Amino acid sequence: MWNRQQSPSSQNEFITPVELGGFSETRAAELIESYADRYDIDIGEDQARELATRVECDPHVVGLLGKLFATVDSVDDLPTTSRDVLARYEQYAYHMAAEETEYGLTEADYEFTVEEFSEAILEHREWEPTWRSVRSWLCEDDIDGIRGLTDRSQLLLLIEPAEKQVTFRHDRLREYLLSNCLLDAFEWSNTPTFVDDPHYASILGFAIATQRPNKSALTAVRQRCPLALFEAMREIGPTPASYQRQLREEINIWLEDNGGWNRVLPTEQQAAIETLLEADTPEVLKINETDIFHPQFALARLRNGDLTAGIQYLSVLGEPRVTSPKRDDAIEAVQDKYGSDAAETLIEIYPKLDEEHIQGWLRFAGFLEDPTLSSIIAGCWDAIDIDEQPQLLPAFVWAGVHCALPAQTDLVDDILTAWAALPEGSPPGEPSDDDSEDVTRRKVRSQVSFSLPAKRRTASIEYFKGAVDRFPKIEGALLEFLRGVPEFEAIEFLLRRYGEQDNGRHATHRFVQEWDSSSLRGQQLPSVVRQPLRDIWEAESESEDVRSIAFRLWVNNSTSDDLTALRDIKVNEPYWISAIATRLEHGDTTVFEEDGLELAHHHHLLNRVHNAWCSEAFNQVDQIIESHQVSTDTDLYHTLGKLLFRIPDADAERLLQKYWDRLSDQPTFVQAALYTATDQTKHLAKEAFNQSEEPSELCRHLTSRFGFGTAGRSELITADQLRALSPYLEYVDDLGTVRIVEKALALGMGDWAREIVKPHLGEQYRGRRFPSDEELMEQLTDRVDPSDENSHLHVRYWLERFDERQDSMAHAFDILEQWLERNRSIFRYQVVATALKERGSRSDIDILEPIPSTDDQYQRVYDDAAFGVRLRTLS
């Protein structure tokens, strides 16, 4: 699997991305209707949608609801909330187990078994205990109950990895059943210690939100597991306001008891605020405020209607060009809940603004995209001397473009005029003026977010099409507003504009790449745009440059459905070679039947032949090698050699074996033999190395030819291919050896890398890839510094290196313990505490003991680290 940023690479088009997540309302309703049909229950489309919405379109809960159709005569008899579905399904599972299993247990017996099992899970902190553990926890009657439930597989499953384990059917049932046990535990005569565990806070919060225990229970939770109150606030849903108020009162008491929000938030308070970020209740606004600005708390308040907190946040951290999912989620929640009232509130706030928050107000206005704000933006523009405060210009551009178009073009004209009047700033290739206080055109361009209002996009496109000529000094920036806009009007304007420019090659390339989904961060061209583009590139009346750009946009977004159109482009017609290349990309084997196609004359086509590999492709490559000599066609053979890395092993072996006499001294082909890694090709490579007077030359550029470090190719390298390199590591350069180590570690070949590759690593790399304990401690000492506020990032990086080397976290914490013992300063103590919160286990917390008694700061650091570890992991 590739990460999201790498996934569009043209190197891995064989990957089909699958997005995982909740059902859409439509999909959930369709599934509910299919269950109803299966059990002959009448249900209307609206009823199905309402049910889907009530269970939050949760795939797991929808599945359980489907099972319950078998138990009712009418859709009106079904539970209508997620919790009620889980409760009804639980009883259904007990009933079925009692009826259909052989253990002679009643429904009540099975219910008691699950209660005992849930308590044991919480007490022993094992989500998926082994059967051996369960046998040691429960009595024999309960063991029969577990057997009966796992036989039915409705509540519990018996899975068999290395050893049999008992687990809940899925996490929704686990959360529901454990939440019942957790809340009940507060009423036991001896409240168990596991209720204090912060790792259970989300489960306990779910129980509070759905079961609404009384005030004394809430007080007990505040005293034992206060984070659960915040989790309940997040889960609260449509609970009566009086109960939400009780929750908030308990939260405020906890805050007061702890001195309010700290300037530097401890882990518990940080986790509490992170939870509030997802809470949807006005009670969030009544949680004790603080004079200290905490960005996440400001966003939590914004989400629930405090636009002043949003302005404060956007003044400090709200540059629109900076990606911030949490900010965007909060603003989207405001728009969904308050609609046009949000803009009205922003208008009411404006007269009370102090100067330092004007920028935040303008940014907020731009995010809302409400045209009713344009008059206030215009008034603000008139009231401010932009020559005195040019740092506000990017915010004015953002707000003006998103709120004032198309109604108040004069305002946007004035803003762009001020932008164009600024000095240019440092040109590319010269020292940057980013650190200068002077505001320049280039600096404003770097701070502007280039997008258009979604609801008024067409009118905005028309404005910018005209503005490009009126403001030539910022032409490039204005064109960026139109790049990436999925409307034909914008795309056509840009392709004609770039087609007319004599020196717009770089900008044209960027424009085309933005509409190439196989490029990094490229996007798919809208389907409605493709036919008009085809009309342009087929029109002989258009200029050649315009036709060329239109064709590139069209062909980059072509699919196999376009093969007929591509085949219609004949030899000697414009774009024939590009059409051939695209057909190869789509795996069109009829390419090899084309008259006039000479692959040997078009090396870039040979680079694509592997996508359409077939017997005819093999024959043509065979003929090319047969009819061309290495000595006279060096470039051609270089391309042919690269091709052998991408075709089936059997075919590569046949070609290598047939022509080895002429290929055995060519590095690309020797490396292809190693990459193919069959017994025969490895034998051929051995012969080549034995006969070579300069064997190191045969390994030149091995890193790039194998694809080490290349997205989409590095992932294809196998353990067999690495082992094929073993006899020749002495001839591989330092960088190549490093890449081999990295790949070996990624493939789980750590022992092989240490035994076989390590001796060939240069000294400067050996310490980095296979450091001694002393070197690891030196790295820590060198990288973390009391004066560096980013020391926590350096610690994180240091820990990540253990993962890359396939070294254990246990080893990492052994090193940290030794490092701390050498100097138990408060700084080192904090560094180790940070590492524990990031990756430590519960047993690793002992590293911080004994706690020096001379300074309370040590105790606070210890308590914070212990809480962070317990919150993150049960192990």
Short mmCIF file of C-alpha atoms in Angstrom, two decimals, residues 399-760:
data_model
loop_
_atom_site.label_atom_id
_atom_site.label_comp_id
_atom_site.label_asym_id
_atom_site.label_seq_id
_atom_site.Cartn_x
_atom_site.Cartn_y
_atom_site.Cartn_z
CA ALA A 399 -11.95 37.62 1.45
CA GLY A 400 -12.55 39.75 -1.64
CA VAL A 401 -12.32 36.91 -4.14
CA HIS A 402 -14.56 34.62 -2.08
CA CYS A 403 -17.22 37.13 -1.03
CA ALA A 404 -17.24 40.14 -3.38
CA LEU A 405 -17.41 38.40 -6.77
CA PRO A 406 -19.29 38.97 -8.98
CA ALA A 407 -21.32 41.73 -7.30
CA GLN A 408 -18.51 44.06 -6.19
CA THR A 409 -15.84 43.80 -8.83
CA ASP A 410 -14.71 47.36 -8.04
CA LEU A 411 -13.60 46.24 -4.59
CA VAL A 412 -11.62 43.29 -5.99
CA ASP A 413 -10.13 45.62 -8.63
CA ASP A 414 -8.91 47.94 -5.86
CA ILE A 415 -7.38 45.04 -3.94
CA LEU A 416 -5.60 43.69 -7.01
CA THR A 417 -4.43 47.19 -7.93
CA ALA A 418 -2.74 47.46 -4.52
CA TRP A 419 -1.16 44.04 -5.02
CA ALA A 420 0.15 44.97 -8.48
CA ALA A 421 1.58 48.24 -7.13
CA LEU A 422 3.93 46.47 -4.72
CA PRO A 423 7.60 45.94 -5.63
CA GLU A 424 8.27 42.60 -7.35
CA GLY A 425 10.57 41.11 -4.70
CA SER A 426 13.47 38.75 -5.14
CA PRO A 427 13.30 36.82 -8.43
CA PRO A 428 13.84 33.06 -8.58
CA GLY A 429 17.47 32.05 -8.22
CA GLU A 430 18.41 35.03 -6.04
CA PRO A 431 18.47 35.26 -2.23
CA SER A 432 14.94 35.14 -0.84
CA ASP A 433 13.33 38.19 0.73
CA ASP A 434 11.11 36.05 2.98
CA ASP A 435 12.89 37.28 6.11
CA SER A 436 12.49 40.91 5.09
CA GLU A 437 9.68 42.94 6.65
CA ASP A 438 8.91 44.52 3.27
CA VAL A 439 5.77 43.21 1.58
CA THR A 440 6.31 42.41 -2.11
CA ARG A 441 4.21 41.04 -4.96
CA ARG A 442 6.10 37.78 -4.76
CA LYS A 443 5.60 37.50 -1.00
CA VAL A 444 1.85 38.17 -1.26
CA ARG A 445 1.65 35.52 -4.01
CA SER A 446 3.32 33.00 -1.71
CA GLN A 447 0.73 33.71 1.02
CA VAL A 448 -2.44 33.72 -1.09
CA SER A 449 -4.64 30.64 -1.31
CA PHE A 450 -5.67 30.25 -4.95
CA SER A 451 -9.26 29.06 -5.07
CA LEU A 452 -12.64 30.38 -6.19
CA PRO A 453 -16.00 30.37 -4.34
CA ALA A 454 -17.72 27.07 -5.07
CA LYS A 455 -21.23 28.52 -5.46
CA ARG A 456 -20.25 31.45 -7.73
CA ARG A 457 -17.42 29.83 -9.63
CA THR A 458 -18.62 30.61 -13.16
CA ALA A 459 -18.99 34.35 -12.50
CA SER A 460 -15.61 34.41 -10.78
CA ILE A 461 -14.00 32.74 -13.79
CA GLU A 462 -15.32 35.50 -16.03
CA TYR A 463 -13.89 38.14 -13.73
CA PHE A 464 -10.40 36.63 -13.74
CA LYS A 465 -10.42 36.13 -17.48
CA GLY A 466 -10.71 39.90 -17.78
CA ALA A 467 -8.42 40.73 -14.86
CA VAL A 468 -5.45 38.93 -16.40
CA ASP A 469 -5.09 41.66 -19.05
CA ARG A 470 -5.84 44.53 -16.67
CA PHE A 471 -3.15 43.52 -14.17
CA PRO A 472 -0.17 42.28 -16.21
CA LYS A 473 2.24 42.58 -13.27
CA ILE A 474 0.40 39.82 -11.42
CA GLU A 475 -0.74 37.87 -14.47
CA GLY A 476 0.92 34.65 -13.32
CA ALA A 477 -0.76 34.84 -9.91
CA LEU A 478 -4.20 35.55 -11.39
CA LEU A 479 -3.89 32.59 -13.73
CA GLU A 480 -3.26 30.42 -10.68
CA PHE A 481 -6.79 31.21 -9.47
CA LEU A 482 -8.08 29.46 -12.59
CA ARG A 483 -5.71 26.48 -12.54
CA GLY A 484 -7.36 23.44 -11.03
CA VAL A 485 -10.91 24.83 -11.52
CA PRO A 486 -12.96 21.91 -12.95
CA GLU A 487 -14.93 24.03 -15.42
CA PHE A 488 -14.39 24.03 -19.16
CA GLU A 489 -14.48 27.86 -19.31
CA ALA A 490 -11.41 28.05 -17.06
CA ILE A 491 -9.56 25.17 -18.73
CA GLU A 492 -10.19 26.52 -22.24
CA PHE A 493 -9.08 30.03 -21.25
CA LEU A 494 -5.84 28.74 -19.75
CA LEU A 495 -4.93 26.44 -22.62
CA ARG A 496 -5.46 29.27 -25.11
CA ARG A 497 -3.55 31.73 -22.91
CA TYR A 498 -0.60 29.41 -22.51
CA GLY A 499 -0.79 28.47 -26.19
CA GLU A 500 -0.33 32.12 -27.12
CA GLN A 501 2.69 32.71 -24.87
CA ASP A 502 6.16 32.49 -26.30
CA ASN A 503 7.83 31.84 -22.94
CA GLY A 504 5.13 29.98 -21.06
CA ARG A 505 6.59 26.49 -21.35
CA HIS A 506 7.08 25.97 -17.60
CA ALA A 507 3.61 27.30 -16.71
CA THR A 508 2.06 25.17 -19.46
CA HIS A 509 3.76 22.05 -18.11
CA ARG A 510 2.46 22.75 -14.59
CA PHE A 511 -1.04 23.33 -15.93
CA VAL A 512 -1.05 20.06 -17.86
CA GLN A 513 0.39 18.16 -14.88
CA GLU A 514 -2.37 19.46 -12.61
CA TRP A 515 -4.90 17.70 -14.84
CA ASP A 516 -2.97 14.43 -15.02
CA SER A 517 -4.20 12.03 -12.35
CA SER A 518 -1.10 9.88 -12.80
CA SER A 519 1.07 12.78 -11.59
CA LEU A 520 1.77 13.46 -7.95
CA ARG A 521 -1.12 15.59 -6.65
CA GLY A 522 -2.69 15.69 -10.12
CA GLN A 523 -6.45 15.39 -10.50
CA GLN A 524 -8.81 13.76 -12.94
CA LEU A 525 -10.22 15.96 -15.68
CA PRO A 526 -14.05 16.18 -15.44
CA SER A 527 -15.66 13.91 -18.01
CA VAL A 528 -17.80 16.74 -19.44
CA VAL A 529 -14.63 18.61 -20.41
CA ARG A 530 -13.03 15.84 -22.43
CA GLN A 531 -15.20 16.04 -25.58
CA PRO A 532 -14.79 19.84 -25.96
CA LEU A 533 -11.02 19.35 -25.62
CA ARG A 534 -11.13 16.70 -28.31
CA ASP A 535 -13.01 19.12 -30.55
CA ILE A 536 -10.20 21.65 -30.10
CA TRP A 537 -7.28 19.34 -30.86
CA GLU A 538 -9.06 17.89 -33.87
CA ALA A 539 -9.84 21.37 -35.31
CA GLU A 540 -7.28 22.30 -37.97
CA SER A 541 -8.31 25.95 -37.64
CA GLU A 542 -6.75 26.13 -34.17
CA SER A 543 -3.10 27.07 -33.69
CA GLU A 544 -0.66 24.21 -33.32
CA ASP A 545 0.26 25.23 -29.74
CA VAL A 546 -3.38 25.36 -28.64
CA ARG A 547 -4.14 22.00 -30.27
CA SER A 548 -1.06 20.48 -28.66
CA ILE A 549 -2.04 21.56 -25.14
CA ALA A 550 -5.64 20.41 -25.68
CA PHE A 551 -4.42 17.02 -26.89
CA ARG A 552 -2.08 16.60 -23.91
CA LEU A 553 -4.90 17.39 -21.48
CA TRP A 554 -7.23 14.97 -23.26
CA VAL A 555 -4.79 12.14 -23.70
CA ASN A 556 -3.51 12.36 -20.10
CA ASN A 557 -7.06 11.67 -18.97
CA SER A 558 -7.92 9.03 -21.55
CA THR A 559 -9.11 5.57 -20.57
CA SER A 560 -9.36 2.25 -22.33
CA ASP A 561 -12.75 3.45 -23.63
CA ASP A 562 -10.83 5.96 -25.79
CA LEU A 563 -8.77 3.34 -27.60
CA THR A 564 -10.95 3.55 -30.70
CA ALA A 565 -10.33 7.30 -30.98
CA LEU A 566 -6.62 6.79 -30.39
CA ARG A 567 -6.43 4.05 -33.05
CA ASP A 568 -8.05 6.42 -35.54
CA ILE A 569 -4.97 8.66 -35.39
CA LYS A 570 -2.90 7.33 -38.27
CA VAL A 571 0.79 7.42 -39.09
CA ASN A 572 2.07 10.84 -40.19
CA GLU A 573 -0.91 12.57 -38.55
CA PRO A 574 -0.24 14.96 -35.66
CA TYR A 575 0.03 13.24 -32.29
CA TRP A 576 0.36 9.75 -33.77
CA ILE A 577 3.40 8.92 -31.66
CA SER A 578 1.69 10.30 -28.52
CA ALA A 579 -1.37 8.21 -29.36
CA ILE A 580 0.82 5.10 -29.72
CA ALA A 581 2.44 5.83 -26.35
CA THR A 582 -0.96 6.21 -24.68
CA ARG A 583 -2.27 3.03 -26.29
CA LEU A 584 0.70 1.18 -24.86
CA GLU A 585 -0.05 2.67 -21.42
CA HIS A 586 -3.58 1.26 -21.72
CA GLY A 587 -2.23 -2.19 -22.64
CA ASP A 588 -3.38 -2.09 -26.28
CA THR A 589 -1.62 -5.04 -27.93
CA THR A 590 -2.90 -4.01 -31.39
CA VAL A 591 -0.15 -1.38 -31.38
CA PHE A 592 2.26 -4.03 -32.64
CA GLU A 593 0.14 -4.46 -35.78
CA GLU A 594 0.60 -0.80 -36.79
CA ASP A 595 2.16 -0.20 -40.20
CA GLY A 596 5.08 2.18 -40.09
CA LEU A 597 5.82 1.71 -36.40
CA GLU A 598 9.55 1.29 -35.75
CA LEU A 599 10.03 0.86 -32.02
CA ALA A 600 13.79 1.02 -32.43
CA HIS A 601 13.45 4.63 -33.63
CA HIS A 602 11.32 5.72 -30.66
CA HIS A 603 13.06 4.86 -27.43
CA HIS A 604 10.36 6.43 -25.26
CA LEU A 605 7.87 3.92 -26.71
CA LEU A 606 10.09 1.05 -25.64
CA ASN A 607 9.79 2.42 -22.11
CA ARG A 608 6.04 1.69 -22.28
CA VAL A 609 6.03 -1.63 -24.13
CA HIS A 610 5.88 -3.65 -20.90
CA ASN A 611 2.31 -2.38 -20.28
CA ALA A 612 1.11 -4.16 -23.44
CA TRP A 613 3.48 -7.11 -23.27
CA CYS A 614 2.46 -10.07 -25.43
CA SER A 615 4.02 -12.57 -27.79
CA GLU A 616 4.13 -10.04 -30.62
CA ALA A 617 5.89 -7.54 -28.35
CA PHE A 618 8.43 -10.24 -27.50
CA ASN A 619 9.01 -10.94 -31.21
CA GLN A 620 9.57 -7.28 -32.05
CA VAL A 621 12.03 -6.78 -29.19
CA ASP A 622 13.77 -10.00 -30.24
CA GLN A 623 14.11 -8.64 -33.80
CA ILE A 624 15.43 -5.29 -32.57
CA ILE A 625 18.19 -6.96 -30.57
CA GLU A 626 18.95 -9.28 -33.49
CA SER A 627 19.31 -6.44 -36.00
CA HIS A 628 21.16 -3.80 -33.95
CA GLN A 629 24.66 -3.84 -32.54
CA VAL A 630 25.63 -2.68 -29.08
CA SER A 631 28.64 -0.78 -30.40
CA THR A 632 26.61 1.43 -32.74
CA ASP A 633 23.27 1.67 -30.91
CA THR A 634 24.32 2.34 -27.33
CA ASP A 635 21.24 4.41 -26.37
CA LEU A 636 18.88 1.86 -27.89
CA TYR A 637 20.46 -0.96 -25.92
CA HIS A 638 20.29 1.09 -22.74
CA THR A 639 16.51 1.39 -23.23
CA LEU A 640 16.18 -2.29 -24.11
CA GLY A 641 18.06 -3.21 -20.97
CA LYS A 642 15.66 -1.20 -18.80
CA LEU A 643 12.75 -2.95 -20.51
CA LEU A 644 13.97 -6.35 -19.31
CA PHE A 645 13.38 -5.23 -15.70
CA ARG A 646 9.66 -4.91 -16.43
CA ILE A 647 8.68 -7.95 -18.45
CA PRO A 648 7.89 -11.48 -17.23
CA ASP A 649 10.90 -13.36 -15.87
CA ALA A 650 10.57 -16.19 -18.38
CA ASP A 651 10.72 -13.80 -21.34
CA ALA A 652 13.60 -11.82 -19.87
CA GLU A 653 15.49 -15.08 -19.32
CA ARG A 654 14.92 -16.18 -22.96
CA LEU A 655 16.22 -12.91 -24.38
CA LEU A 656 19.21 -12.74 -22.05
CA GLN A 657 20.20 -16.34 -22.74
CA LYS A 658 19.80 -15.99 -26.52
CA TYR A 659 21.95 -12.84 -26.83
CA TRP A 660 24.28 -13.18 -23.84
CA ASP A 661 27.40 -13.22 -26.00
CA ARG A 662 26.79 -9.60 -26.99
CA LEU A 663 25.17 -8.50 -23.69
CA SER A 664 27.46 -9.97 -21.02
CA ASP A 665 29.67 -6.89 -20.77
CA GLN A 666 26.76 -4.42 -20.61
CA PRO A 667 25.96 -3.28 -17.02
CA THR A 668 22.25 -2.79 -17.70
CA PHE A 669 21.81 -6.36 -18.96
CA VAL A 670 23.96 -7.93 -16.24
CA GLN A 671 21.85 -6.14 -13.66
CA ALA A 672 18.68 -7.24 -15.48
CA ALA A 673 19.93 -10.83 -15.14
CA LEU A 674 20.33 -10.33 -11.37
CA TYR A 675 16.91 -8.65 -11.15
CA THR A 676 15.25 -11.52 -13.04
CA ALA A 677 16.92 -13.80 -10.48
CA THR A 678 16.15 -17.18 -12.05
CA ASP A 679 18.76 -19.90 -11.67
CA GLN A 680 19.76 -19.47 -15.32
CA THR A 681 20.07 -15.66 -15.25
CA LYS A 682 22.03 -15.75 -11.99
CA HIS A 683 24.42 -18.20 -13.68
CA LEU A 684 24.77 -15.80 -16.62
CA ALA A 685 25.53 -12.92 -14.27
CA LYS A 686 28.15 -15.00 -12.46
CA GLU A 687 29.88 -15.68 -15.78
CA ALA A 688 29.88 -11.97 -16.58
CA PHE A 689 31.46 -10.99 -13.28
CA ASN A 690 34.08 -13.76 -13.53
CA GLN A 691 35.09 -12.60 -17.01
CA SER A 692 35.00 -8.87 -16.34
CA GLU A 693 38.22 -6.92 -15.76
CA GLU A 694 36.22 -4.16 -14.01
CA PRO A 695 33.39 -5.90 -12.13
CA SER A 696 32.50 -2.68 -10.28
CA GLU A 697 31.48 -1.21 -13.65
CA LEU A 698 28.84 -3.91 -13.98
CA CYS A 699 27.17 -2.53 -10.83
CA ARG A 700 27.19 1.11 -11.92
CA HIS A 701 23.76 2.79 -11.48
CA LEU A 702 22.39 -0.42 -9.98
CA THR A 703 20.33 1.57 -7.47
CA SER A 704 18.28 3.39 -10.09
CA ARG A 705 17.91 0.40 -12.42
CA PHE A 706 16.55 -1.84 -9.68
CA GLY A 707 14.26 0.98 -8.59
CA PHE A 708 15.48 1.37 -5.01
CA GLY A 709 13.77 4.40 -3.51
CA THR A 710 11.50 4.89 -6.54
CA ALA A 711 7.79 4.91 -5.65
CA GLY A 712 6.02 2.12 -7.48
CA ARG A 713 9.21 0.20 -8.30
CA SER A 714 10.95 -0.18 -4.96
CA GLU A 715 7.81 -1.92 -3.68
CA LEU A 716 8.28 -4.64 -6.34
CA ILE A 717 11.79 -5.66 -5.26
CA THR A 718 11.78 -9.12 -3.68
CA ALA A 719 13.94 -10.98 -1.19
CA ASP A 720 15.16 -13.29 -3.99
CA GLN A 721 16.42 -10.31 -5.97
CA LEU A 722 18.33 -8.98 -2.96
CA ARG A 723 19.89 -12.38 -2.31
CA ALA A 724 20.94 -12.52 -5.97
CA LEU A 725 23.11 -9.47 -5.25
CA SER A 726 24.92 -11.11 -2.30
CA PRO A 727 28.05 -12.32 -4.18
CA TYR A 728 28.62 -8.89 -5.75
CA LEU A 729 28.12 -6.47 -2.86
CA GLU A 730 31.81 -5.60 -2.82
CA TYR A 731 31.33 -3.99 -6.24
CA VAL A 732 28.28 -1.90 -5.27
CA ASP A 733 28.90 1.74 -4.32
CA ASP A 734 28.13 3.09 -0.86
CA LEU A 735 24.76 4.57 -1.78
CA GLY A 736 23.68 1.34 -3.43
CA THR A 737 24.67 -0.68 -0.39
CA VAL A 738 22.70 1.67 1.85
CA ARG A 739 19.63 1.24 -0.35
CA ILE A 740 19.99 -2.54 -0.24
CA VAL A 741 20.10 -2.43 3.56
CA GLU A 742 16.99 -0.22 3.67
CA LYS A 743 15.08 -2.55 1.39
CA ALA A 744 16.21 -5.63 3.26
CA LEU A 745 14.98 -4.16 6.52
CA ALA A 746 11.66 -3.24 4.91
CA LEU A 747 11.28 -6.87 3.76
CA GLY A 748 12.02 -8.26 7.21
CA MET A 749 15.51 -9.41 6.24
CA GLY A 750 17.27 -7.74 9.16
CA ASP A 751 19.47 -10.73 10.00
CA TRP A 752 20.56 -11.09 6.36
CA ALA A 753 21.38 -7.39 6.18
CA ARG A 754 23.50 -7.53 9.33
CA GLU A 755 25.34 -10.69 8.36
CA ILE A 756 25.76 -10.22 4.60
CA VAL A 757 25.52 -6.51 3.80
CA LYS A 758 26.87 -4.77 6.90
CA PRO A 759 30.55 -5.71 6.23
CA HIS A 760 30.31 -3.87 2.88
#
